[in-house]
JSON list of C-alpha atoms in Angstrom, two decimals:
[
{"chain": "A", "resi": 617, "resn": "MET", "atom": "CA", "xyz": [38.93, -6.26, -54.67]},
{"chain": "A", "resi": 618, "resn": "ILE", "atom": "CA", "xyz": [38.29, -1.79, -53.89]},
{"chain": "A", "resi": 619, "resn": "SER", "atom": "CA", "xyz": [35.50, -1.39, -51.96]},
{"chain": "A", "resi": 620, "resn": "ILE", "atom": "CA", "xyz": [34.32, 2.12, -50.30]},
{"chain": "A", "resi": 621, "resn": "ILE", "atom": "CA", "xyz": [33.46, 2.52, -46.68]},
{"chain": "A", "resi": 622, "resn": "ALA", "atom": "CA", "xyz": [31.31, 5.95, -45.53]},
{"chain": "A", "resi": 623, "resn": "ALA", "atom": "CA", "xyz": [28.32, 6.67, -43.67]},
{"chain": "A", "resi": 624, "resn": "ILE", "atom": "CA", "xyz": [26.14, 9.40, -45.55]},
{"chain": "A", "resi": 625, "resn": "GLY", "atom": "CA", "xyz": [23.32, 11.71, -44.86]},
{"chain": "A", "resi": 626, "resn": "LYS", "atom": "CA", "xyz": [20.10, 12.12, -46.98]},
{"chain": "A", "resi": 627, "resn": "ASN", "atom": "CA", "xyz": [22.05, 14.26, -49.76]},
{"chain": "A", "resi": 628, "resn": "ARG", "atom": "CA", "xyz": [25.14, 12.34, -49.30]},
{"chain": "A", "resi": 629, "resn": "GLU", "atom": "CA", "xyz": [26.41, 14.99, -46.41]},
{"chain": "A", "resi": 630, "resn": "LEU", "atom": "CA", "xyz": [30.09, 12.46, -44.64]},
{"chain": "A", "resi": 631, "resn": "GLY", "atom": "CA", "xyz": [30.49, 15.23, -42.27]},
{"chain": "A", "resi": 632, "resn": "VAL", "atom": "CA", "xyz": [30.86, 19.02, -40.97]},
{"chain": "A", "resi": 633, "resn": "LYS", "atom": "CA", "xyz": [34.15, 20.73, -39.75]},
{"chain": "A", "resi": 634, "resn": "ASN", "atom": "CA", "xyz": [36.47, 17.46, -40.49]},
{"chain": "A", "resi": 635, "resn": "ARG", "atom": "CA", "xyz": [33.77, 15.32, -38.29]},
{"chain": "A", "resi": 636, "resn": "ILE", "atom": "CA", "xyz": [31.54, 13.36, -38.28]},
{"chain": "A", "resi": 637, "resn": "PRO", "atom": "CA", "xyz": [27.90, 14.68, -37.96]},
{"chain": "A", "resi": 638, "resn": "TRP", "atom": "CA", "xyz": [26.27, 12.10, -36.13]},
{"chain": "A", "resi": 639, "resn": "HIS", "atom": "CA", "xyz": [27.33, 8.34, -33.70]},
{"chain": "A", "resi": 640, "resn": "ILE", "atom": "CA", "xyz": [25.97, 5.49, -34.37]},
{"chain": "A", "resi": 641, "resn": "ARG", "atom": "CA", "xyz": [27.90, 2.03, -32.37]},
{"chain": "A", "resi": 642, "resn": "GLU", "atom": "CA", "xyz": [26.64, -0.67, -34.90]},
{"chain": "A", "resi": 643, "resn": "ASP", "atom": "CA", "xyz": [28.19, 1.90, -37.84]},
{"chain": "A", "resi": 644, "resn": "LEU", "atom": "CA", "xyz": [31.52, 2.32, -35.94]},
{"chain": "A", "resi": 645, "resn": "LEU", "atom": "CA", "xyz": [31.17, -2.14, -35.44]},
{"chain": "A", "resi": 646, "resn": "ARG", "atom": "CA", "xyz": [30.74, -2.70, -38.68]},
{"chain": "A", "resi": 647, "resn": "PHE", "atom": "CA", "xyz": [33.73, -0.02, -39.83]},
{"chain": "A", "resi": 648, "resn": "LYS", "atom": "CA", "xyz": [35.69, -2.23, -37.49]},
{"chain": "A", "resi": 649, "resn": "HIS", "atom": "CA", "xyz": [34.46, -6.07, -38.17]},
{"chain": "A", "resi": 650, "resn": "LEU", "atom": "CA", "xyz": [35.25, -5.29, -42.23]},
{"chain": "A", "resi": 651, "resn": "THR", "atom": "CA", "xyz": [38.31, -3.63, -42.48]},
{"chain": "A", "resi": 652, "resn": "THR", "atom": "CA", "xyz": [40.54, -5.16, -39.29]},
{"chain": "A", "resi": 653, "resn": "GLY", "atom": "CA", "xyz": [43.25, -6.57, -40.56]},
{"chain": "A", "resi": 654, "resn": "LYS", "atom": "CA", "xyz": [42.71, -4.96, -44.27]},
{"chain": "A", "resi": 655, "resn": "ILE", "atom": "CA", "xyz": [44.85, -2.70, -46.27]},
{"chain": "A", "resi": 656, "resn": "VAL", "atom": "CA", "xyz": [43.03, 1.05, -46.08]},
{"chain": "A", "resi": 657, "resn": "ILE", "atom": "CA", "xyz": [43.49, 3.93, -48.22]},
{"chain": "A", "resi": 658, "resn": "VAL", "atom": "CA", "xyz": [42.94, 7.07, -45.81]},
{"chain": "A", "resi": 659, "resn": "GLY", "atom": "CA", "xyz": [43.30, 10.92, -46.34]},
{"chain": "A", "resi": 660, "resn": "ARG", "atom": "CA", "xyz": [45.83, 12.47, -43.76]},
{"chain": "A", "resi": 661, "resn": "LYS", "atom": "CA", "xyz": [43.43, 15.04, -42.49]},
{"chain": "A", "resi": 662, "resn": "THR", "atom": "CA", "xyz": [41.42, 11.98, -42.02]},
{"chain": "A", "resi": 663, "resn": "PHE", "atom": "CA", "xyz": [44.45, 9.64, -40.19]},
{"chain": "A", "resi": 664, "resn": "GLU", "atom": "CA", "xyz": [45.54, 12.64, -38.02]},
{"chain": "A", "resi": 665, "resn": "SER", "atom": "CA", "xyz": [41.58, 13.11, -36.48]},
{"chain": "A", "resi": 666, "resn": "LEU", "atom": "CA", "xyz": [41.69, 8.81, -36.43]},
{"chain": "A", "resi": 667, "resn": "VAL", "atom": "CA", "xyz": [45.19, 9.40, -34.19]},
{"chain": "A", "resi": 668, "resn": "ILE", "atom": "CA", "xyz": [44.13, 12.27, -32.10]},
{"chain": "A", "resi": 669, "resn": "TYR", "atom": "CA", "xyz": [40.43, 9.67, -31.20]},
{"chain": "A", "resi": 670, "resn": "TYR", "atom": "CA", "xyz": [43.19, 7.02, -30.52]},
{"chain": "A", "resi": 671, "resn": "GLN", "atom": "CA", "xyz": [45.34, 9.45, -28.53]},
{"chain": "A", "resi": 672, "resn": "LYS", "atom": "CA", "xyz": [42.57, 9.76, -26.57]},
{"chain": "A", "resi": 673, "resn": "SER", "atom": "CA", "xyz": [41.47, 7.13, -25.96]},
{"chain": "A", "resi": 674, "resn": "GLN", "atom": "CA", "xyz": [44.02, 5.47, -25.53]},
{"chain": "A", "resi": 675, "resn": "ARG", "atom": "CA", "xyz": [42.10, 2.57, -26.83]},
{"chain": "A", "resi": 676, "resn": "PRO", "atom": "CA", "xyz": [44.21, 0.69, -29.02]},
{"chain": "A", "resi": 677, "resn": "PHE", "atom": "CA", "xyz": [45.42, 1.38, -32.78]},
{"chain": "A", "resi": 678, "resn": "PRO", "atom": "CA", "xyz": [42.87, -1.28, -35.10]},
{"chain": "A", "resi": 679, "resn": "LYS", "atom": "CA", "xyz": [45.58, -3.75, -37.18]},
{"chain": "A", "resi": 680, "resn": "ARG", "atom": "CA", "xyz": [44.86, -2.55, -40.01]},
{"chain": "A", "resi": 681, "resn": "THR", "atom": "CA", "xyz": [47.62, -1.25, -42.86]},
{"chain": "A", "resi": 682, "resn": "TYR", "atom": "CA", "xyz": [46.97, 2.39, -43.37]},
{"chain": "A", "resi": 683, "resn": "ILE", "atom": "CA", "xyz": [48.00, 3.99, -46.40]},
{"chain": "A", "resi": 684, "resn": "ILE", "atom": "CA", "xyz": [48.24, 7.23, -46.07]},
{"chain": "A", "resi": 685, "resn": "VAL", "atom": "CA", "xyz": [47.25, 10.02, -48.95]},
{"chain": "A", "resi": 686, "resn": "THR", "atom": "CA", "xyz": [49.57, 12.60, -49.06]},
{"chain": "A", "resi": 687, "resn": "ARG", "atom": "CA", "xyz": [50.82, 15.60, -51.09]},
{"chain": "A", "resi": 688, "resn": "ASP", "atom": "CA", "xyz": [54.00, 15.31, -48.88]},
{"chain": "A", "resi": 689, "resn": "ASN", "atom": "CA", "xyz": [56.79, 12.83, -49.88]},
{"chain": "A", "resi": 690, "resn": "GLU", "atom": "CA", "xyz": [58.38, 12.85, -46.51]},
{"chain": "A", "resi": 691, "resn": "TYR", "atom": "CA", "xyz": [55.21, 12.30, -44.32]},
{"chain": "A", "resi": 692, "resn": "LYS", "atom": "CA", "xyz": [55.74, 10.56, -41.64]},
{"chain": "A", "resi": 693, "resn": "PRO", "atom": "CA", "xyz": [52.51, 9.83, -38.54]},
{"chain": "A", "resi": 694, "resn": "LYS", "atom": "CA", "xyz": [52.97, 11.23, -35.36]},
{"chain": "A", "resi": 695, "resn": "LEU", "atom": "CA", "xyz": [51.62, 8.16, -32.87]},
{"chain": "A", "resi": 696, "resn": "THR", "atom": "CA", "xyz": [53.28, 9.63, -30.08]},
{"chain": "A", "resi": 697, "resn": "ASN", "atom": "CA", "xyz": [51.02, 8.17, -27.44]},
{"chain": "A", "resi": 698, "resn": "VAL", "atom": "CA", "xyz": [49.28, 5.89, -29.59]},
{"chain": "A", "resi": 699, "resn": "VAL", "atom": "CA", "xyz": [49.24, 2.72, -28.05]},
{"chain": "A", "resi": 700, "resn": "GLU", "atom": "CA", "xyz": [49.63, -0.63, -29.65]},
{"chain": "A", "resi": 701, "resn": "THR", "atom": "CA", "xyz": [51.11, 0.57, -32.75]},
{"chain": "A", "resi": 702, "resn": "GLN", "atom": "CA", "xyz": [53.60, -1.96, -33.49]},
{"chain": "A", "resi": 703, "resn": "SER", "atom": "CA", "xyz": [50.69, -4.24, -35.07]},
{"chain": "A", "resi": 704, "resn": "SER", "atom": "CA", "xyz": [49.40, -1.88, -38.03]},
{"chain": "A", "resi": 705, "resn": "GLN", "atom": "CA", "xyz": [52.13, -0.55, -40.37]},
{"chain": "A", "resi": 706, "resn": "PHE", "atom": "CA", "xyz": [51.67, 3.45, -42.27]},
{"chain": "A", "resi": 707, "resn": "ILE", "atom": "CA", "xyz": [52.74, 3.90, -45.19]},
{"chain": "A", "resi": 708, "resn": "SER", "atom": "CA", "xyz": [52.16, 7.55, -47.90]},
{"chain": "A", "resi": 709, "resn": "ALA", "atom": "CA", "xyz": [51.32, 7.65, -51.05]},
{"chain": "A", "resi": 710, "resn": "GLY", "atom": "CA", "xyz": [51.22, 10.81, -52.85]},
{"chain": "A", "resi": 711, "resn": "SER", "atom": "CA", "xyz": [47.34, 9.57, -54.69]},
{"chain": "A", "resi": 712, "resn": "VAL", "atom": "CA", "xyz": [44.82, 7.33, -54.53]},
{"chain": "A", "resi": 713, "resn": "ARG", "atom": "CA", "xyz": [45.79, 5.67, -57.69]},
{"chain": "A", "resi": 714, "resn": "GLU", "atom": "CA", "xyz": [49.64, 4.83, -56.23]},
{"chain": "A", "resi": 715, "resn": "ALA", "atom": "CA", "xyz": [47.84, 3.58, -52.88]},
{"chain": "A", "resi": 716, "resn": "ILE", "atom": "CA", "xyz": [45.56, 1.40, -53.75]},
{"chain": "A", "resi": 717, "resn": "GLU", "atom": "CA", "xyz": [49.31, 0.30, -56.33]},
{"chain": "A", "resi": 718, "resn": "LYS", "atom": "CA", "xyz": [51.04, -0.05, -53.34]},
{"chain": "A", "resi": 719, "resn": "GLY", "atom": "CA", "xyz": [48.11, -1.77, -51.74]},
{"chain": "A", "resi": 720, "resn": "LYS", "atom": "CA", "xyz": [48.29, -4.03, -54.66]},
{"chain": "A", "resi": 721, "resn": "LYS", "atom": "CA", "xyz": [51.53, -4.96, -53.55]},
{"chain": "A", "resi": 722, "resn": "ILE", "atom": "CA", "xyz": [51.23, -6.08, -50.52]},
{"chain": "A", "resi": 723, "resn": "ASP", "atom": "CA", "xyz": [48.21, -7.93, -50.21]},
{"chain": "A", "resi": 724, "resn": "SER", "atom": "CA", "xyz": [45.95, -9.00, -53.41]},
{"chain": "A", "resi": 725, "resn": "GLY", "atom": "CA", "xyz": [42.51, -9.28, -50.83]},
{"chain": "A", "resi": 726, "resn": "GLU", "atom": "CA", "xyz": [39.69, -6.26, -50.62]},
{"chain": "A", "resi": 727, "resn": "ILE", "atom": "CA", "xyz": [41.06, -2.79, -50.07]},
{"chain": "A", "resi": 728, "resn": "PHE", "atom": "CA", "xyz": [39.27, 0.09, -48.58]},
{"chain": "A", "resi": 729, "resn": "LEU", "atom": "CA", "xyz": [38.78, 3.49, -49.60]},
{"chain": "A", "resi": 730, "resn": "ILE", "atom": "CA", "xyz": [37.78, 5.07, -45.36]},
{"chain": "A", "resi": 731, "resn": "GLY", "atom": "CA", "xyz": [37.47, 8.50, -46.44]},
{"chain": "A", "resi": 732, "resn": "GLY", "atom": "CA", "xyz": [37.91, 11.76, -46.79]},
{"chain": "A", "resi": 733, "resn": "ALA", "atom": "CA", "xyz": [35.46, 13.62, -49.52]},
{"chain": "A", "resi": 734, "resn": "SER", "atom": "CA", "xyz": [38.26, 13.53, -51.51]},
{"chain": "A", "resi": 735, "resn": "ILE", "atom": "CA", "xyz": [39.54, 10.26, -51.06]},
{"chain": "A", "resi": 736, "resn": "TYR", "atom": "CA", "xyz": [36.50, 9.11, -51.83]},
{"chain": "A", "resi": 737, "resn": "GLN", "atom": "CA", "xyz": [35.93, 11.45, -55.19]},
{"chain": "A", "resi": 738, "resn": "GLU", "atom": "CA", "xyz": [39.36, 10.37, -56.64]},
{"chain": "A", "resi": 739, "resn": "GLY", "atom": "CA", "xyz": [39.14, 6.94, -55.75]},
{"chain": "A", "resi": 740, "resn": "ILE", "atom": "CA", "xyz": [35.02, 5.43, -56.47]},
{"chain": "A", "resi": 741, "resn": "LYS", "atom": "CA", "xyz": [36.64, 5.70, -59.74]},
{"chain": "A", "resi": 742, "resn": "TYR", "atom": "CA", "xyz": [38.36, 2.60, -58.24]},
{"chain": "A", "resi": 743, "resn": "ALA", "atom": "CA", "xyz": [36.00, 0.85, -56.55]},
{"chain": "A", "resi": 744, "resn": "ASP", "atom": "CA", "xyz": [34.00, -2.49, -56.97]},
{"chain": "A", "resi": 745, "resn": "LYS", "atom": "CA", "xyz": [32.02, -2.09, -54.18]},
{"chain": "A", "resi": 746, "resn": "LEU", "atom": "CA", "xyz": [30.35, 0.40, -51.75]},
{"chain": "A", "resi": 747, "resn": "TYR", "atom": "CA", "xyz": [29.50, -0.67, -48.04]},
{"chain": "A", "resi": 748, "resn": "LEU", "atom": "CA", "xyz": [26.85, 2.28, -47.34]},
{"chain": "A", "resi": 749, "resn": "THR", "atom": "CA", "xyz": [25.46, 3.21, -43.99]},
{"chain": "A", "resi": 750, "resn": "LEU", "atom": "CA", "xyz": [22.06, 5.17, -45.12]},
{"chain": "A", "resi": 751, "resn": "VAL", "atom": "CA", "xyz": [21.86, 7.63, -42.44]},
{"chain": "A", "resi": 752, "resn": "ASP", "atom": "CA", "xyz": [18.20, 9.13, -42.68]},
{"chain": "A", "resi": 753, "resn": "ILE", "atom": "CA", "xyz": [19.46, 12.87, -41.36]},
{"chain": "A", "resi": 754, "resn": "GLU", "atom": "CA", "xyz": [19.89, 16.28, -43.51]},
{"chain": "A", "resi": 755, "resn": "VAL", "atom": "CA", "xyz": [22.99, 18.08, -41.96]},
{"chain": "A", "resi": 756, "resn": "ALA", "atom": "CA", "xyz": [22.46, 21.72, -43.10]},
{"chain": "A", "resi": 757, "resn": "ASP", "atom": "CA", "xyz": [25.87, 22.85, -42.23]},
{"chain": "A", "resi": 758, "resn": "ALA", "atom": "CA", "xyz": [28.09, 19.74, -43.77]},
{"chain": "A", "resi": 759, "resn": "ASP", "atom": "CA", "xyz": [30.99, 20.59, -45.66]},
{"chain": "A", "resi": 760, "resn": "ALA", "atom": "CA", "xyz": [32.37, 17.77, -46.88]},
{"chain": "A", "resi": 761, "resn": "PHE", "atom": "CA", "xyz": [30.12, 15.35, -49.12]},
{"chain": "A", "resi": 762, "resn": "PHE", "atom": "CA", "xyz": [30.47, 11.48, -50.85]},
{"chain": "A", "resi": 763, "resn": "PRO", "atom": "CA", "xyz": [30.34, 12.02, -54.69]},
{"chain": "A", "resi": 764, "resn": "ASP", "atom": "CA", "xyz": [27.62, 9.84, -56.82]},
{"chain": "A", "resi": 765, "resn": "TYR", "atom": "CA", "xyz": [26.96, 6.35, -57.04]},
{"chain": "A", "resi": 766, "resn": "SER", "atom": "CA", "xyz": [24.15, 6.15, -59.15]},
{"chain": "A", "resi": 767, "resn": "ASP", "atom": "CA", "xyz": [26.41, 3.80, -61.59]},
{"chain": "A", "resi": 768, "resn": "PHE", "atom": "CA", "xyz": [26.67, 1.08, -58.77]},
{"chain": "A", "resi": 769, "resn": "LYS", "atom": "CA", "xyz": [23.72, -1.63, -58.41]},
{"chain": "A", "resi": 770, "resn": "ASN", "atom": "CA", "xyz": [21.89, -2.63, -55.07]},
{"chain": "A", "resi": 771, "resn": "ALA", "atom": "CA", "xyz": [23.70, -6.04, -53.81]},
{"chain": "A", "resi": 772, "resn": "SER", "atom": "CA", "xyz": [22.21, -5.56, -50.47]},
{"chain": "A", "resi": 773, "resn": "ILE", "atom": "CA", "xyz": [20.01, -3.99, -48.07]},
{"chain": "A", "resi": 774, "resn": "GLN", "atom": "CA", "xyz": [19.50, -4.44, -44.43]},
{"chain": "A", "resi": 775, "resn": "GLU", "atom": "CA", "xyz": [16.14, -3.06, -42.71]},
{"chain": "A", "resi": 776, "resn": "VAL", "atom": "CA", "xyz": [15.70, 0.01, -41.59]},
{"chain": "A", "resi": 777, "resn": "LYS", "atom": "CA", "xyz": [17.93, 0.02, -37.18]},
{"chain": "A", "resi": 778, "resn": "SER", "atom": "CA", "xyz": [17.83, 3.14, -35.19]},
{"chain": "A", "resi": 779, "resn": "SER", "atom": "CA", "xyz": [20.84, 4.38, -33.27]},
{"chain": "A", "resi": 780, "resn": "ASP", "atom": "CA", "xyz": [19.51, 7.06, -30.39]},
{"chain": "A", "resi": 781, "resn": "GLY", "atom": "CA", "xyz": [15.76, 7.70, -32.29]},
{"chain": "A", "resi": 782, "resn": "LEU", "atom": "CA", "xyz": [18.10, 8.17, -35.51]},
{"chain": "A", "resi": 783, "resn": "GLN", "atom": "CA", "xyz": [17.26, 5.55, -38.70]},
{"chain": "A", "resi": 784, "resn": "PHE", "atom": "CA", "xyz": [20.00, 3.77, -40.18]},
{"chain": "A", "resi": 785, "resn": "ARG", "atom": "CA", "xyz": [20.30, 0.96, -42.87]},
{"chain": "A", "resi": 786, "resn": "PHE", "atom": "CA", "xyz": [23.31, -0.61, -44.41]},
{"chain": "A", "resi": 787, "resn": "VAL", "atom": "CA", "xyz": [23.79, -1.31, -48.33]},
{"chain": "A", "resi": 788, "resn": "GLU", "atom": "CA", "xyz": [26.32, -3.29, -49.66]},
{"chain": "A", "resi": 789, "resn": "LEU", "atom": "CA", "xyz": [26.09, -1.92, -53.64]},
{"chain": "A", "resi": 790, "resn": "ILE", "atom": "CA", "xyz": [28.25, -3.40, -56.56]},
{"chain": "A", "resi": 791, "resn": "ARG", "atom": "CA", "xyz": [29.26, -1.37, -59.57]}
]
């Protein structure tokens, strides 16, 4: 199964200048719970922003197989000062399709596309399921957006929650 996980604003906003425009602890915990131990497909820029976060926080790099989509055939992640990288695997691929093929050879379970915007745009046609966090906010200066997902149907919706005055809800959609 190919799944996409993302948090989006009212107008499908994903980010501003390679940053997520909100911080919702419950969303991060959900992301961790759903993707730990799984194969995740991620764009190079998004992956490198994760590396910077884990270097600064000195937290262990999560236990996942990362397939990094990049045009650079020689790409190798620079993981200096990142804790416990031995429990994770890092592979590169030239496209989302190639990444999915590589992922399926490793594990027949659920594979997650985790961003950024171009990975979602290229990968949504392969997705069977969406795990979305719908954030009740409009981000005027957003420069990254989630693609149209109108051909997916509600599988489950959780009640509206709140974090630091920001309302959100978790939604699972299937094709």
